[in-house]
Short mmCIF file of C-alpha atoms and ligand atoms in Angstrom, two decimals:
data_model
loop_
_atom_site.label_atom_id
_atom_site.label_comp_id
_atom_site.label_asym_id
_atom_site.label_seq_id
_atom_site.Cartn_x
_atom_site.Cartn_y
_atom_site.Cartn_z
CA MET A 31 0.00 0.10 -0.32
CA LYS A 32 1.13 3.72 -0.55
CA LEU A 33 0.70 6.01 2.21
CA ALA A 34 -1.18 9.34 1.76
CA LEU A 35 1.63 11.24 3.76
CA LEU A 36 4.17 10.27 1.23
CA LEU A 37 2.21 10.61 -2.00
CA GLY A 38 1.06 14.09 -0.96
CA GLY A 39 -2.82 13.75 -0.62
CA LYS A 40 -5.43 11.14 -1.48
CA PRO A 41 -6.41 9.47 1.95
CA VAL A 42 -7.54 5.93 1.92
CA PHE A 43 -10.53 7.10 3.56
CA LYS A 44 -13.09 9.72 2.13
CA SER A 45 -14.92 10.37 5.30
CA PRO A 46 -13.22 10.80 8.57
CA ILE A 47 -12.86 7.58 11.05
CA TYR A 48 -13.08 9.07 14.55
CA VAL A 49 -12.06 7.25 17.69
CA THR A 50 -15.62 6.32 18.60
CA LYS A 51 -19.10 6.36 17.68
CA PRO A 52 -22.11 6.23 20.23
CA VAL A 53 -24.48 3.24 20.49
CA LEU A 54 -27.82 4.60 19.09
CA PRO A 55 -31.06 2.77 20.23
CA SER A 56 -34.07 2.01 17.86
CA MET A 57 -35.45 5.56 17.07
CA GLU A 58 -39.13 3.66 17.52
CA GLN A 59 -38.27 2.61 20.96
CA PHE A 60 -36.69 5.88 22.05
CA VAL A 61 -39.88 7.81 20.18
CA GLU A 62 -42.30 5.54 22.09
CA ARG A 63 -40.92 6.72 25.41
CA ILE A 64 -40.70 10.44 24.31
CA LYS A 65 -44.51 10.29 23.60
CA LEU A 66 -44.97 9.32 27.25
CA ILE A 67 -43.22 12.38 28.41
CA PHE A 68 -45.47 14.25 26.23
CA LYS A 69 -48.44 12.67 27.78
CA THR A 70 -47.38 13.01 31.34
CA GLY A 71 -45.75 16.28 30.97
CA ILE A 72 -42.93 15.16 33.47
CA LEU A 73 -39.35 16.31 32.45
CA THR A 74 -37.29 15.90 35.36
CA ASN A 75 -36.77 15.75 39.11
CA SER A 76 -36.89 11.92 39.57
CA GLY A 77 -39.70 11.25 37.00
CA PRO A 78 -40.65 7.71 36.11
CA PHE A 79 -37.86 6.94 33.49
CA SER A 80 -35.10 8.11 36.07
CA VAL A 81 -36.64 5.74 38.54
CA GLU A 82 -36.84 3.11 36.38
CA LEU A 83 -33.36 3.33 34.84
CA GLU A 84 -31.82 3.37 38.38
CA LYS A 85 -33.63 0.19 39.17
CA THR A 86 -32.59 -1.15 35.74
CA ILE A 87 -28.83 -0.20 36.13
CA THR A 88 -28.86 -1.75 39.59
CA LYS A 89 -30.17 -4.87 38.57
CA TYR A 90 -28.22 -4.75 35.30
CA LEU A 91 -24.54 -4.20 36.97
CA GLY A 92 -25.59 -6.45 39.98
CA VAL A 93 -24.54 -3.38 42.46
CA SER A 94 -26.69 -2.60 45.84
CA ASP A 95 -28.01 1.06 44.56
CA CYS A 96 -27.39 3.54 41.85
CA ALA A 97 -28.16 7.17 41.69
CA LEU A 98 -28.21 9.10 38.56
CA LEU A 99 -26.74 12.39 37.93
CA CYS A 100 -26.56 14.80 35.03
CA ASN A 101 -22.84 13.88 34.23
CA GLY A 102 -20.08 11.81 35.64
CA THR A 103 -17.92 14.92 36.63
CA ILE A 104 -20.80 15.97 39.09
CA ALA A 105 -21.32 12.86 40.25
CA LEU A 106 -17.80 12.70 41.27
CA GLN A 107 -17.71 15.64 42.91
CA LEU A 108 -21.11 14.86 44.83
CA ALA A 109 -19.15 11.52 46.06
CA LEU A 110 -16.32 13.52 47.59
CA SER A 111 -18.82 15.95 49.32
CA SER A 112 -21.37 13.11 50.26
CA TYR A 113 -18.10 11.58 52.29
CA ARG A 114 -17.22 15.41 53.36
CA LEU A 115 -13.67 14.42 52.36
CA SER A 116 -11.09 17.12 53.06
CA GLY A 117 -7.08 17.45 53.24
CA GLU A 118 -5.63 15.52 50.55
CA ILE A 119 -6.67 12.71 48.31
CA ILE A 120 -4.09 10.68 46.52
CA THR A 121 -4.94 10.00 42.70
CA THR A 122 -3.27 9.54 39.28
CA PRO A 123 -2.09 12.06 37.03
CA PHE A 124 -3.10 9.88 34.01
CA THR A 125 -6.65 10.30 33.63
CA PHE A 126 -9.18 12.94 32.20
CA PRO A 127 -9.19 16.34 33.86
CA ALA A 128 -12.37 15.93 35.80
CA THR A 129 -10.85 13.36 38.09
CA VAL A 130 -8.45 15.77 39.55
CA HIS A 131 -10.71 18.82 39.00
CA VAL A 132 -13.36 17.51 41.54
CA ILE A 133 -10.65 17.11 44.17
CA ALA A 134 -9.84 20.85 43.70
CA LEU A 135 -13.32 21.96 43.47
CA ASN A 136 -14.02 20.61 46.99
CA GLN A 137 -11.03 22.60 48.19
CA ILE A 138 -8.86 19.34 48.53
CA THR A 139 -5.38 19.10 47.39
CA PRO A 140 -4.74 16.13 44.84
CA VAL A 141 -1.56 14.11 45.38
CA PHE A 142 -0.25 12.54 42.37
CA CYS A 143 0.76 8.82 42.53
CA ASP A 144 2.76 7.40 39.69
CA ILE A 145 1.14 4.46 37.69
CA ASP A 146 2.13 0.95 36.67
CA SER A 147 3.72 0.38 33.46
CA ASP A 148 1.67 -2.50 32.37
CA THR A 149 -1.85 -1.40 33.24
CA TYR A 150 -1.31 2.08 33.41
CA ASN A 151 -3.55 2.18 36.59
CA ILE A 152 -2.33 3.87 39.93
CA ASP A 153 0.65 2.08 41.19
CA VAL A 154 -0.47 0.29 44.53
CA ARG A 155 3.11 -0.06 45.61
CA GLN A 156 3.50 3.81 45.81
CA ILE A 157 0.39 4.81 47.31
CA GLU A 158 1.39 4.27 51.11
CA ASN A 159 4.54 6.58 50.58
CA LEU A 160 2.06 9.65 49.81
CA ILE A 161 -0.14 9.03 52.83
CA THR A 162 -0.22 11.99 55.34
CA THR A 163 -2.05 12.95 58.43
CA LYS A 164 -4.13 14.79 56.14
CA THR A 165 -4.96 12.28 53.61
CA THR A 166 -8.91 11.36 53.60
CA ALA A 167 -9.43 8.94 50.46
CA ILE A 168 -7.76 7.39 47.60
CA LEU A 169 -9.25 8.61 44.14
CA PRO A 170 -8.13 5.85 41.51
CA VAL A 171 -9.16 5.49 37.61
CA HIS A 172 -10.19 2.06 36.13
CA VAL A 173 -7.73 3.42 32.99
CA TYR A 174 -9.67 2.62 29.85
CA GLY A 175 -12.03 0.52 31.74
CA VAL A 176 -9.52 -1.86 32.88
CA PRO A 177 -9.77 -2.40 36.60
CA CYS A 178 -7.24 -1.44 39.01
CA ASP A 179 -5.68 -3.66 41.82
CA VAL A 180 -8.79 -3.43 43.64
CA GLU A 181 -7.61 -5.74 46.66
CA ALA A 182 -4.52 -4.12 47.11
CA ILE A 183 -6.12 -0.71 47.31
CA ASP A 184 -8.56 -2.31 49.83
CA ILE A 185 -6.08 -3.39 52.12
CA ILE A 186 -4.25 -0.08 52.18
CA ALA A 187 -7.53 2.01 52.66
CA LYS A 188 -8.47 -0.36 55.60
CA ARG A 189 -4.94 -0.22 57.20
CA HIS A 190 -5.07 3.93 57.18
CA GLY A 191 -8.90 4.38 57.53
CA LEU A 192 -9.08 5.95 54.04
CA ARG A 193 -12.23 6.10 51.71
CA VAL A 194 -11.91 4.56 48.30
CA ILE A 195 -13.84 6.46 45.47
CA TYR A 196 -13.25 4.90 41.94
CA ASP A 197 -13.54 6.78 38.89
CA ALA A 198 -15.00 4.05 36.86
CA ALA A 199 -16.18 6.42 34.34
CA PRO A 200 -14.99 4.18 31.25
CA ALA A 201 -15.74 0.68 33.13
CA PHE A 202 -19.66 0.33 32.50
CA GLY A 203 -20.08 -3.51 32.43
CA VAL A 204 -16.69 -4.54 33.45
CA GLN A 205 -16.54 -7.45 35.74
CA TYR A 206 -13.64 -8.66 38.18
CA LYS A 207 -14.13 -12.10 39.31
CA GLY A 208 -17.61 -12.43 38.33
CA ARG A 209 -18.62 -8.93 39.85
CA SER A 210 -19.48 -5.73 38.67
CA ILE A 211 -16.56 -3.37 39.17
CA GLY A 212 -18.87 -1.16 40.76
CA ASN A 213 -19.11 -3.40 43.90
CA PHE A 214 -15.33 -2.29 44.97
CA GLY A 215 -14.25 0.38 47.04
CA ASP A 216 -16.97 2.91 49.19
CA ALA A 217 -18.47 3.94 45.91
CA SER A 218 -17.94 4.29 42.12
CA MET A 219 -18.92 6.71 39.37
CA PHE A 220 -19.81 5.68 35.99
CA SER A 221 -20.06 8.00 33.10
CA PHE A 222 -22.83 8.10 30.44
CA HIS A 223 -21.31 10.67 28.44
CA GLY A 224 -21.92 9.91 24.53
CA THR A 225 -18.47 8.70 23.78
CA LYS A 226 -18.89 5.97 26.61
CA ILE A 227 -20.10 2.60 25.95
CA PHE A 228 -23.54 3.18 27.51
CA SER A 229 -24.60 6.81 27.05
CA THR A 230 -27.54 8.97 27.85
CA PHE A 231 -26.05 11.71 25.75
CA GLU A 232 -24.77 13.35 29.07
CA GLY A 233 -25.07 11.52 32.36
CA GLY A 234 -23.56 9.80 35.07
CA ALA A 235 -23.95 7.26 38.00
CA LEU A 236 -22.85 6.75 41.59
CA VAL A 237 -22.92 3.22 42.76
CA SER A 238 -22.57 2.01 46.75
CA SER A 239 -23.71 -0.24 49.06
CA ASP A 240 -23.51 2.57 51.86
CA ASP A 241 -27.21 3.57 52.43
CA TYR A 242 -26.28 6.79 54.20
CA PHE A 243 -23.99 7.94 51.47
CA MET A 244 -26.33 7.17 48.74
CA GLN A 245 -29.04 9.18 50.72
CA ARG A 246 -26.75 12.09 50.86
CA VAL A 247 -26.13 11.76 47.21
CA ARG A 248 -29.80 11.96 46.47
CA ILE A 249 -30.30 15.19 48.47
CA LEU A 250 -27.00 16.75 47.18
CA ARG A 251 -28.14 16.52 43.59
CA ASN A 252 -31.29 18.38 44.30
CA PHE A 253 -29.83 21.59 46.12
CA GLY A 254 -29.65 19.89 49.63
CA ILE A 255 -33.41 20.13 49.66
CA ILE A 256 -35.33 17.57 51.94
CA SER A 257 -38.80 19.10 52.02
CA GLU A 258 -40.67 22.17 50.67
CA THR A 259 -39.33 24.08 53.79
CA GLU A 260 -35.76 22.47 54.70
CA VAL A 261 -32.51 22.84 52.87
CA ILE A 262 -29.99 20.86 54.95
CA SER A 263 -26.80 20.93 52.89
CA LEU A 264 -24.61 22.49 50.42
CA GLY A 265 -26.03 20.63 47.24
CA ILE A 266 -26.19 21.51 43.48
CA ASN A 267 -28.31 20.78 40.69
CA GLY A 268 -27.08 17.33 39.70
CA LYS A 269 -30.25 15.77 38.31
CA ILE A 270 -30.70 13.83 35.06
CA ASN A 271 -33.83 14.44 33.01
CA GLU A 272 -36.31 12.13 31.62
CA ILE A 273 -35.19 12.34 28.12
CA GLN A 274 -31.85 11.35 28.96
CA CYS A 275 -33.33 8.40 30.75
CA ALA A 276 -35.69 7.56 28.11
CA PHE A 277 -32.47 7.01 25.84
CA GLY A 278 -30.88 4.85 28.35
CA LEU A 279 -33.57 2.51 28.72
CA ALA A 280 -34.08 2.08 24.98
CA THR A 281 -30.20 1.44 24.82
CA LEU A 282 -29.19 -0.61 27.65
CA ASP A 283 -30.26 -3.84 26.20
CA LEU A 284 -27.83 -3.08 23.19
CA ILE A 285 -24.57 -3.13 25.47
CA LYS A 286 -23.89 -6.98 25.65
CA ASP A 287 -23.86 -6.90 21.74
CA GLU A 288 -21.75 -3.88 21.58
CA ILE A 289 -19.25 -5.42 23.69
CA ALA A 290 -19.04 -8.68 21.61
CA LYS A 291 -18.65 -6.64 18.40
CA ARG A 292 -15.78 -4.35 20.03
CA LYS A 293 -14.04 -7.36 21.54
CA TYR A 294 -13.89 -9.04 18.08
CA LEU A 295 -12.27 -5.69 16.63
CA TYR A 296 -10.07 -5.30 19.88
CA ASN A 297 -8.55 -8.81 19.29
CA LYS A 298 -8.00 -8.13 15.42
CA TYR A 299 -6.05 -4.91 16.60
CA THR A 300 -4.09 -7.06 18.79
CA ASN A 301 -3.29 -9.76 16.62
CA GLY A 302 -2.65 -7.61 13.44
CA LEU A 303 0.00 -5.32 15.40
CA LYS A 304 1.52 -7.74 17.91
CA ASN A 305 4.44 -8.61 15.59
CA LEU A 306 5.63 -5.22 14.72
CA PRO A 307 8.55 -4.09 17.00
CA GLY A 308 7.94 -1.38 19.37
CA LEU A 309 4.18 -1.71 19.80
CA TYR A 310 3.09 -2.40 23.31
CA PHE A 311 -0.42 -3.02 24.60
CA GLN A 312 -2.21 -2.39 27.95
CA LYS A 313 -1.72 -5.47 30.05
CA ILE A 314 -5.14 -7.07 31.24
CA PRO A 315 -4.64 -8.55 34.54
CA LYS A 316 -6.46 -11.93 35.48
CA ASP A 317 -10.15 -12.49 36.02
CA ILE A 318 -11.39 -9.74 34.28
CA GLU A 319 -14.43 -9.38 31.98
CA GLN A 320 -13.50 -6.33 29.88
CA ASN A 321 -15.89 -3.72 28.26
CA TYR A 322 -13.33 -2.81 25.33
CA GLN A 323 -14.18 0.83 26.16
CA TYR A 324 -10.89 1.74 23.94
CA PHE A 325 -7.89 0.12 22.17
CA SER A 326 -4.67 1.71 23.10
CA ILE A 327 -0.88 1.19 21.50
CA ARG A 328 2.29 2.60 23.47
CA ILE A 329 4.78 3.02 21.07
CA ASN A 330 8.58 2.86 21.50
CA LYS A 331 10.29 5.07 18.92
CA GLU A 332 13.54 3.36 18.96
CA GLU A 333 12.06 -0.02 18.23
CA TYR A 334 8.92 1.30 15.82
CA GLY A 335 11.01 3.87 14.06
CA LEU A 336 8.09 6.61 14.60
CA ASN A 337 6.98 8.27 17.62
CA ARG A 338 3.19 8.89 18.73
CA ASP A 339 2.67 12.18 17.25
CA GLU A 340 4.58 11.02 13.85
CA LEU A 341 2.37 8.01 13.62
CA THR A 342 -0.77 10.48 14.28
CA LEU A 343 0.27 12.38 11.32
CA VAL A 344 0.44 9.39 8.98
CA LEU A 345 -2.99 8.26 10.06
CA ARG A 346 -4.36 11.79 9.95
CA GLU A 347 -3.49 11.99 6.36
CA GLU A 348 -5.67 8.82 5.73
CA ASN A 349 -8.30 10.29 7.57
CA ILE A 350 -8.16 8.51 10.69
CA PHE A 351 -8.45 10.22 13.80
CA PRO A 352 -6.71 8.39 16.96
CA ARG A 353 -6.89 10.34 20.17
CA LYS A 354 -4.14 10.80 22.72
CA TYR A 355 -5.82 9.57 26.04
CA TYR A 356 -4.66 10.99 28.36
CA TYR A 357 -2.26 13.43 27.21
CA PRO A 358 -1.06 15.86 28.80
CA LEU A 359 -1.02 14.40 32.52
CA CYS A 360 -3.16 16.26 34.71
CA SER A 361 0.00 17.24 36.85
CA GLN A 362 1.19 19.28 33.83
CA TYR A 363 -1.81 21.51 33.82
CA PRO A 364 -0.79 25.06 34.87
CA ILE A 365 -3.18 24.82 38.02
CA TYR A 366 -1.36 21.69 39.37
CA LYS A 367 2.05 22.16 37.83
CA GLY A 368 3.26 23.82 41.04
CA LEU A 369 2.19 21.22 43.65
CA PRO A 370 4.75 19.28 45.42
CA PHE A 371 3.66 15.79 43.71
CA SER A 372 3.44 17.10 40.14
CA LYS A 373 7.25 16.85 39.21
CA PRO A 374 7.78 14.55 36.14
CA ASP A 375 10.82 12.89 37.73
CA ILE A 376 8.59 11.58 40.51
CA LEU A 377 5.92 10.41 37.94
CA PRO A 378 8.67 8.69 35.45
CA VAL A 379 5.91 5.94 34.32
CA ALA A 380 3.17 8.34 33.92
CA THR A 381 5.66 10.94 31.97
CA ASN A 382 6.58 8.03 29.57
CA VAL A 383 2.83 6.66 28.97
CA THR A 384 1.48 9.85 28.26
CA GLU A 385 4.23 10.82 25.74
CA ASN A 386 3.73 7.63 23.67
CA ILE A 387 0.09 6.35 24.16
CA LEU A 388 -2.50 6.48 21.20
CA CYS A 389 -6.01 5.12 21.45
CA LEU A 390 -7.34 3.71 17.93
CA PRO A 391 -10.86 3.75 16.67
CA LEU A 392 -13.09 1.18 18.40
CA TYR A 393 -16.86 1.24 18.35
CA GLY A 394 -19.28 -1.70 17.49
CA ILE A 395 -20.49 -0.39 14.18
CA LEU A 396 -16.78 0.02 12.83
CA SER A 397 -16.52 -2.32 10.04
CA PRO A 398 -13.52 -5.33 10.47
CA GLU A 399 -12.36 -4.15 7.00
CA ILE A 400 -11.47 -0.74 8.20
CA VAL A 401 -9.67 -2.26 11.20
CA ASP A 402 -7.67 -4.27 8.66
CA ILE A 403 -6.58 -1.17 6.66
CA ILE A 404 -5.78 0.73 9.94
CA ILE A 405 -3.30 -2.31 10.84
CA GLU A 406 -2.08 -2.26 7.15
CA ILE A 407 -1.29 1.44 7.56
CA ILE A 408 0.58 0.97 10.62
CA HIS A 409 2.56 -1.77 9.24
CA GLN A 410 3.25 0.48 6.06
CA ALA A 411 4.34 3.52 8.30
CA HIS A 412 7.16 1.25 9.77
CA LYS A 413 8.42 0.02 6.61
CA ASP A 414 8.44 3.74 5.30
CA ARG A 415 9.61 4.96 8.55
CA ASP A 416 12.84 6.60 7.01
CA LYS A 417 10.96 8.38 4.08
CA ILE A 418 8.38 9.48 6.48
CA LEU A 419 10.78 11.23 8.93
CA LYS A 420 12.48 12.77 5.75
CA ILE A 421 9.12 14.42 4.86
CA LEU A 422 8.07 15.29 8.42
CA ASN A 423 11.70 16.92 9.16
CA LYS A 424 11.59 19.20 6.07
C1 LIG B 510 -15.62 10.45 30.71
C2 LIG B 510 -14.68 10.94 32.07
C3 LIG B 510 -14.89 11.38 33.03
C4 LIG B 510 -16.06 12.48 32.85
O1 LIG B 510 -17.34 12.15 32.74
P1 LIG B 510 -18.50 13.29 32.16
O2 LIG B 510 -19.91 12.37 32.20
O3 LIG B 510 -18.29 13.55 30.70
O4 LIG B 510 -18.44 14.24 33.14
C5 LIG B 510 -14.25 11.29 34.32
N1 LIG B 510 -13.30 10.72 34.13
C6 LIG B 510 -12.92 9.76 33.37
C7 LIG B 510 -11.67 8.61 33.42
C8 LIG B 510 -13.57 9.56 32.05
O5 LIG B 510 -13.23 8.86 31.30
#
C-alpha cells in the first residue's frame, strides 16, 4: 500500500474515522418513550424514567444501589462532598481532567501517584509513601475501563482508615472475579457521556452499598433540599432529565452486543499489530471481563521507527483520527504544575506513557475491513519510517 503522507494527498478513507461512535437505540423505542413524556408532562426531578433506569442499572450491574446524575463529573464531585472529604486525596495524573478537578473544586489537595507501566492504573506499591495525616481518601481510575488492583487498594485503605472512591467512568459493564467493578471501594462513578459505551447523551451514576452515602447523594443532587421548607446541605443541581433516561432505557439492551463486537475488533487489532516491533498493549490482569471501551497502543520510537505524534500524522493523512488519551498528564496543567507531587521526575512511568500512548478507533459499527486497513497503514508506516521522517523534518 502507498501512504497518503508520502504521496502528498489522497487519503484511503473519504470520510473521517473517529476514535468512537455512540450506540444508538432504535428510534421507535426512543420515540415511544418520548410520547409518554408528552403525555405526563414530567420532564425531570426523579420522574418515572429516571426511577426505572436507576432500578434497571442496579439490576443490570448487580450492585446495591445506583443514583443517576447529570454527568460523571458532578457525580464524582458529589461523592467527595457526600463523604465530607477534605485535606488531601491520592489520585493518578494519567486521567481525564475531571478526576483531579473535582478534588480541587472541593478545596482538597490532589496528590499524584505514579502509575503501573503495564496496566497504566495507579501503582499500588507507591500509594502508602504518599499518605500523610491530611489524607482522607484514594481516588483511583480504572484506566480505559481496565480495573485497578482493587484488592491491594482495599487493604491499604483499611489499614489507614481511608475512603476509596473509584473513577469508573469508562468501566460500565466491566467485571472482576464475576462481580461488577462497581462493587469495590466505598463508591464508584460511571459516566454516561456520548463517548462512553453506555450513554444517555450526557449523564453519570454513583453506585455504592453505603445507604447513608446514597441518601446524601440524592439530597445533594437536588440542591440539598429535603422538604418544601428544609434545605439541609450544600447541594447542587445534579439531576438527570427524563429524555436522557428514555434514551438510556432504550439503549441498555444493546450493550452486551456492543461489547461483543468491540471484543472482536480489539482482538483483531491485537493480532494484527503484535508482531510489529515497538508497539505495546495495555496489560489486562487476570479474572477480568472487559468492556473494550478503548484500544490503545504504546509506541517505542527506537523500535518502531516513528514516535506517537509522527504516527498520528500518518494516520490523519488517511482521514483516521486516533486520540492521545490521556495527554498531557493532569499534573502538567498550569493549575496543578506547582504542587509538590507534580514533578515529572517523581512520575516517570506516567510521563513516559502519556508521551507514547495512542487510542485507535474502536466502536461496534466500525467495520472489520476498516480495522484491517488501519493495521496495514501502521505496518506500512513502520516500513516507510525513514521516508516519513525525511518528509516530516523538511
Ligand atoms: C468520561 C470521563 C470522565 C467525565 O465524565 P463526564 O460524564 O463526561 O462528566 C471522568 N473521568 C474519566 C476517566 C472519564 O473517562
